[in-house]
mmCIF file of C-alpha atoms in Angstrom:
data_model
loop_
_atom_site.group_PDB
_atom_site.id
_atom_site.type_symbol
_atom_site.label_atom_id
_atom_site.label_comp_id
_atom_site.label_asym_id
_atom_site.label_seq_id
_atom_site.Cartn_x
_atom_site.Cartn_y
_atom_site.Cartn_z
ATOM 1 C CA GLY L 1 32.890 134.103 48.657
ATOM 2 C CA ILE L 2 36.215 134.214 46.880
ATOM 3 C CA GLN L 3 35.395 133.833 42.839
ATOM 4 C CA VAL L 4 37.548 131.813 40.857
ATOM 5 C CA GLU L 5 37.962 132.207 36.519
ATOM 6 C CA GLN L 6 39.784 130.345 33.907
ATOM 7 C CA SER L 7 40.528 131.020 30.384
ATOM 8 C CA PRO L 8 40.370 129.876 27.850
ATOM 9 C CA PRO L 9 37.398 127.719 28.640
ATOM 10 C CA ASP L 10 38.264 125.407 25.499
ATOM 11 C CA LEU L 11 41.253 125.677 23.737
ATOM 12 C CA ILE L 12 42.374 122.812 20.909
ATOM 13 C CA LEU L 13 46.246 122.423 20.029
ATOM 14 C CA GLN L 14 48.387 120.173 17.608
ATOM 15 C CA GLU L 15 50.552 117.792 18.670
ATOM 16 C CA GLY L 16 53.972 119.678 20.043
ATOM 17 C CA ALA L 17 51.946 122.868 20.221
ATOM 18 C CA ASN L 18 52.864 125.225 23.528
ATOM 19 C CA SER L 19 50.132 126.619 25.837
ATOM 20 C CA THR L 20 49.006 129.100 28.845
ATOM 21 C CA LEU L 21 46.039 128.581 30.751
ATOM 22 C CA ARG L 22 45.255 131.005 32.999
ATOM 23 C CA CYS L 23 43.544 131.357 36.636
ATOM 24 C CA ASN L 24 42.366 134.953 38.297
ATOM 25 C CA PHE L 25 40.952 135.054 41.775
ATOM 26 C CA SER L 26 39.100 137.525 43.705
ATOM 27 C CA ASP L 27 40.727 137.503 46.891
ATOM 28 C CA SER L 28 44.105 136.545 48.773
ATOM 29 C CA VAL L 29 44.464 133.025 49.289
ATOM 30 C CA ASN L 30 46.120 130.501 51.384
ATOM 31 C CA ASN L 31 46.050 127.692 48.803
ATOM 32 C CA LEU L 32 46.155 127.257 45.260
ATOM 33 C CA GLN L 33 46.028 123.580 43.178
ATOM 34 C CA TRP L 34 46.075 123.194 39.076
ATOM 35 C CA PHE L 35 44.278 119.679 38.729
ATOM 36 C CA HIS L 36 43.990 117.510 35.407
ATOM 37 C CA GLN L 37 41.003 115.679 34.748
ATOM 38 C CA ASN L 38 40.993 113.005 32.586
ATOM 39 C CA PRO L 39 38.880 111.418 30.462
ATOM 40 C CA TRP L 40 38.193 108.995 32.868
ATOM 41 C CA GLY L 41 36.850 111.483 35.829
ATOM 42 C CA GLN L 42 39.928 111.282 37.748
ATOM 43 C CA LEU L 43 41.254 114.614 39.673
ATOM 44 C CA ILE L 44 45.408 114.297 38.939
ATOM 45 C CA ASN L 45 47.092 116.502 41.128
ATOM 46 C CA LEU L 46 49.894 118.974 39.272
ATOM 47 C CA PHE L 47 50.679 121.098 41.850
ATOM 48 C CA TYR L 48 50.070 122.880 45.061
ATOM 49 C CA ILE L 49 51.477 126.236 44.204
ATOM 50 C CA PRO L 50 49.790 129.439 46.662
ATOM 51 C CA SER L 51 52.924 131.638 45.250
ATOM 52 C CA GLY L 52 55.674 131.475 43.314
ATOM 53 C CA THR L 53 57.322 129.234 40.458
ATOM 54 C CA LYS L 54 57.394 125.424 39.848
ATOM 55 C CA GLN L 55 58.159 122.751 37.311
ATOM 56 C CA ASN L 56 57.342 119.384 36.629
ATOM 57 C CA GLY L 57 58.289 117.902 33.385
ATOM 58 C CA ARG L 58 57.006 119.733 30.267
ATOM 59 C CA LEU L 59 54.384 121.524 32.730
ATOM 60 C CA SER L 60 55.086 124.360 35.177
ATOM 61 C CA ALA L 61 52.999 126.937 37.090
ATOM 62 C CA THR L 62 53.599 130.337 38.429
ATOM 63 C CA THR L 63 51.272 132.130 41.243
ATOM 64 C CA VAL L 64 51.603 136.032 41.767
ATOM 65 C CA ALA L 65 49.351 136.166 44.691
ATOM 66 C CA THR L 66 49.731 139.819 44.969
ATOM 67 C CA GLU L 67 47.921 140.228 41.642
ATOM 68 C CA ARG L 68 45.656 137.661 41.998
ATOM 69 C CA TYR L 69 46.429 135.006 39.241
ATOM 70 C CA SER L 70 48.069 131.736 38.142
ATOM 71 C CA LEU L 71 49.436 130.401 35.158
ATOM 72 C CA LEU L 72 49.799 127.048 34.055
ATOM 73 C CA TYR L 73 52.168 126.249 30.962
ATOM 74 C CA ILE L 74 52.374 122.999 28.852
ATOM 75 C CA SER L 75 55.011 122.778 26.609
ATOM 76 C CA SER L 76 55.020 120.553 24.074
ATOM 77 C CA SER L 77 51.653 119.372 24.469
ATOM 78 C CA GLN L 78 50.831 115.039 23.680
ATOM 79 C CA THR L 79 47.399 113.718 23.065
ATOM 80 C CA THR L 80 47.380 112.837 26.901
ATOM 81 C CA ASP L 81 47.242 115.732 27.874
ATOM 82 C CA SER L 82 43.721 116.026 26.817
ATOM 83 C CA GLY L 83 41.004 116.679 29.527
ATOM 84 C CA VAL L 84 40.005 119.280 31.904
ATOM 85 C CA TYR L 85 42.269 121.507 33.866
ATOM 86 C CA PHE L 86 40.885 123.288 36.979
ATOM 87 C CA CYS L 87 42.079 125.815 38.852
ATOM 88 C CA ALA L 88 40.956 125.723 42.701
ATOM 89 C CA VAL L 89 42.053 128.008 45.590
ATOM 90 C CA GLN L 90 41.375 128.107 49.195
ATOM 91 C CA GLY L 91 40.697 131.821 50.659
ATOM 92 C CA GLY L 92 38.392 134.482 51.639
ATOM 93 C CA GLY L 93 38.222 133.179 54.932
ATOM 94 C CA SER L 94 37.570 129.992 54.261
ATOM 95 C CA ASN L 95 40.313 127.335 55.532
ATOM 96 C CA TYR L 96 38.803 124.125 54.209
ATOM 97 C CA LYS L 97 36.878 124.509 51.002
ATOM 98 C CA LEU L 98 38.086 124.397 47.383
ATOM 99 C CA THR L 99 36.598 126.764 45.389
ATOM 100 C CA PHE L 100 36.837 126.000 41.587
ATOM 101 C CA GLY L 101 37.243 127.858 38.672
ATOM 102 C CA LYS L 102 34.711 125.904 35.703
ATOM 103 C CA GLY L 103 38.026 124.877 34.034
ATOM 104 C CA THR L 104 39.533 124.781 30.652
ATOM 105 C CA LEU L 105 38.877 121.800 28.563
ATOM 106 C CA LEU L 106 41.820 120.933 26.883
ATOM 107 C CA THR L 107 42.043 119.027 23.154
ATOM 108 C CA VAL L 108 45.252 117.943 21.866
ATOM 109 C CA ASN L 109 45.101 116.509 18.422
ATOM 110 C CA PRO L 110 47.609 114.480 16.985
ATOM 111 C CA SER Y 1 52.095 106.434 50.588
ATOM 112 C CA GLN Y 2 48.817 107.773 51.608
ATOM 113 C CA THR Y 3 45.698 106.041 49.176
ATOM 114 C CA ILE Y 4 42.403 107.255 49.272
ATOM 115 C CA HIS Y 5 39.794 104.447 47.831
ATOM 116 C CA GLN Y 6 36.118 105.122 46.852
ATOM 117 C CA TRP Y 7 33.576 102.515 46.323
ATOM 118 C CA PRO Y 8 31.653 102.109 44.142
ATOM 119 C CA ALA Y 9 33.101 103.560 40.853
ATOM 120 C CA THR Y 10 29.416 103.491 39.386
ATOM 121 C CA LEU Y 11 26.079 103.297 41.193
ATOM 122 C CA VAL Y 12 22.454 103.682 39.338
ATOM 123 C CA GLN Y 13 19.734 104.033 41.852
ATOM 124 C CA PRO Y 14 15.891 104.639 41.874
ATOM 125 C CA VAL Y 15 14.333 107.991 43.019
ATOM 126 C CA GLY Y 16 13.331 107.333 46.808
ATOM 127 C CA SER Y 17 16.077 104.946 47.434
ATOM 128 C CA PRO Y 18 18.697 105.309 50.034
ATOM 129 C CA LEU Y 19 22.127 105.976 49.240
ATOM 130 C CA SER Y 20 25.767 105.032 50.985
ATOM 131 C CA LEU Y 21 28.692 105.996 49.480
ATOM 132 C CA GLU Y 22 32.083 104.851 51.743
ATOM 133 C CA CYS Y 23 35.722 106.402 51.174
ATOM 134 C CA THR Y 24 38.505 105.735 53.076
ATOM 135 C CA VAL Y 25 42.438 106.333 53.197
ATOM 136 C CA GLU Y 26 45.610 104.635 54.168
ATOM 137 C CA GLY Y 27 48.924 105.447 55.468
ATOM 138 C CA THR Y 28 47.837 108.638 57.387
ATOM 139 C CA SER Y 29 46.592 109.617 60.644
ATOM 140 C CA ASN Y 30 43.888 111.896 61.509
ATOM 141 C CA PRO Y 31 43.326 113.742 58.098
ATOM 142 C CA ASN Y 32 40.591 116.131 56.982
ATOM 143 C CA LEU Y 33 38.222 114.294 55.017
ATOM 144 C CA TYR Y 34 36.178 116.097 51.957
ATOM 145 C CA TRP Y 35 33.347 114.959 49.682
ATOM 146 C CA TYR Y 36 32.572 117.090 46.435
ATOM 147 C CA ARG Y 37 29.920 116.907 44.049
ATOM 148 C CA GLN Y 38 30.877 117.449 40.221
ATOM 149 C CA ALA Y 39 27.520 118.018 38.219
ATOM 150 C CA ALA Y 40 27.651 118.515 34.307
ATOM 151 C CA GLY Y 41 31.007 117.913 34.019
ATOM 152 C CA ARG Y 42 32.555 120.949 35.352
ATOM 153 C CA GLY Y 43 33.337 122.580 38.514
ATOM 154 C CA LEU Y 44 33.038 121.077 41.704
ATOM 155 C CA GLN Y 45 31.681 121.881 45.159
ATOM 156 C CA LEU Y 46 32.172 121.058 48.669
ATOM 157 C CA LEU Y 47 29.522 119.255 50.231
ATOM 158 C CA PHE Y 48 30.816 118.432 53.660
ATOM 159 C CA TYR Y 49 34.277 118.442 55.786
ATOM 160 C CA SER Y 50 35.672 116.945 58.668
ATOM 161 C CA VAL Y 51 38.568 117.366 60.869
ATOM 162 C CA GLY Y 52 37.664 114.504 63.213
ATOM 163 C CA ILE Y 53 36.148 111.246 63.957
ATOM 164 C CA GLY Y 54 32.227 112.294 64.413
ATOM 165 C CA GLN Y 55 32.938 116.188 63.435
ATOM 166 C CA ILE Y 56 30.815 116.917 60.583
ATOM 167 C CA SER Y 57 30.452 120.404 58.783
ATOM 168 C CA SER Y 58 28.047 121.167 56.056
ATOM 169 C CA GLU Y 59 28.710 123.297 53.554
ATOM 170 C CA VAL Y 60 25.668 123.285 51.384
ATOM 171 C CA PRO Y 61 21.862 122.493 52.384
ATOM 172 C CA GLN Y 62 20.837 119.252 50.648
ATOM 173 C CA ASN Y 63 18.983 115.708 50.955
ATOM 174 C CA LEU Y 64 22.313 114.273 52.099
ATOM 175 C CA SER Y 65 24.000 113.602 55.233
ATOM 176 C CA ALA Y 66 28.045 112.658 56.072
ATOM 177 C CA SER Y 67 29.541 110.831 58.931
ATOM 178 C CA ARG Y 68 32.683 109.488 59.517
ATOM 179 C CA PRO Y 69 32.939 107.164 61.997
ATOM 180 C CA GLN Y 70 36.183 106.516 62.139
ATOM 181 C CA ASP Y 71 39.967 108.123 61.697
ATOM 182 C CA ARG Y 72 39.838 107.233 58.214
ATOM 183 C CA GLN Y 73 36.710 106.704 57.051
ATOM 184 C CA PHE Y 74 34.162 108.888 55.587
ATOM 185 C CA ILE Y 75 30.531 108.168 54.542
ATOM 186 C CA LEU Y 76 27.782 110.310 52.677
ATOM 187 C CA SER Y 77 24.335 109.168 52.977
ATOM 188 C CA SER Y 78 20.851 109.864 51.978
ATOM 189 C CA LYS Y 79 17.482 108.506 53.210
ATOM 190 C CA LYS Y 80 15.804 108.804 49.657
ATOM 191 C CA LEU Y 81 17.308 110.104 47.080
ATOM 192 C CA LEU Y 82 15.903 112.746 44.091
ATOM 193 C CA LEU Y 83 16.564 113.395 40.798
ATOM 194 C CA SER Y 84 18.901 115.873 41.390
ATOM 195 C CA ASP Y 85 20.996 113.760 43.415
ATOM 196 C CA SER Y 86 22.788 112.224 40.323
ATOM 197 C CA GLY Y 87 26.587 114.115 39.859
ATOM 198 C CA PHE Y 88 29.932 112.369 40.228
ATOM 199 C CA TYR Y 89 31.217 112.352 44.113
ATOM 200 C CA LEU Y 90 34.581 112.320 45.254
ATOM 201 C CA CYS Y 91 36.022 112.004 48.074
ATOM 202 C CA ALA Y 92 39.707 113.778 49.039
ATOM 203 C CA TRP Y 93 42.095 114.270 51.945
ATOM 204 C CA SER Y 94 44.229 116.834 53.208
ATOM 205 C CA THR Y 95 47.141 116.439 56.885
ATOM 206 C CA GLY Y 96 45.476 119.953 57.688
ATOM 207 C CA ALA Y 97 43.975 123.082 56.801
ATOM 208 C CA GLU Y 98 45.349 124.943 53.658
ATOM 209 C CA GLN Y 99 47.132 122.161 52.688
ATOM 210 C CA PRO Y 100 46.875 120.430 49.311
ATOM 211 C CA GLN Y 101 43.854 118.233 49.188
ATOM 212 C CA HIS Y 102 44.286 114.613 46.752
ATOM 213 C CA PHE Y 103 41.231 113.138 45.167
ATOM 214 C CA GLY Y 104 39.718 109.775 45.177
ATOM 215 C CA ASP Y 105 38.591 108.261 41.824
ATOM 216 C CA GLY Y 106 34.899 109.107 42.455
ATOM 217 C CA THR Y 107 31.779 107.706 41.952
ATOM 218 C CA ARG Y 108 29.087 108.041 39.361
ATOM 219 C CA LEU Y 109 25.644 108.565 40.577
ATOM 220 C CA SER Y 110 22.228 108.327 38.614
ATOM 221 C CA ILE Y 111 19.028 108.483 39.693
ATOM 222 C CA LEU Y 112 16.231 106.974 37.300
#
């Protein structure tokens, strides 16, 4: 099946700093989503971005499908941005299953 | 707008007891429905998905089963729980294949 690798596994920032999270995948995809899992376990949709670039406030994402990677940018980070960020993809012959990476644990200190 | 509900939020069960977790979706018709499990706080694994009433596909062999008795209702069950069934279970829905999936708040299941 399709493989998803996220980097870095852990990231510690001071409030106000910017960061870039990366997601590499091993096959062509027809769906790519970025999620934020907060400390209560809720999985929040950030972006549906199988290709192209999108922005939502301080967050933006870019997927270069031909090169099999996606980037999530967080600008002017806040303590509420802390949590685990997951990249999940559909591809490699599956039209239903989202395959998740292991996530990036982001800690934003005040 | 569409909403998804899961209950209970937390559950503590003894080994060998039965299980029933329920998920319902509001505000949409004929959604695709999914059960995922998250173990050890990282990464989710798809357990079951359903594209319609009574239609269940299993992704991994296990001690669990799923049913879809109504269009917007998805149930995860077990006849006898094992210690390895502990985890965080999340239900999700989408409007179709290759469409974004939206997750419920999850159920934390602890087996004693």
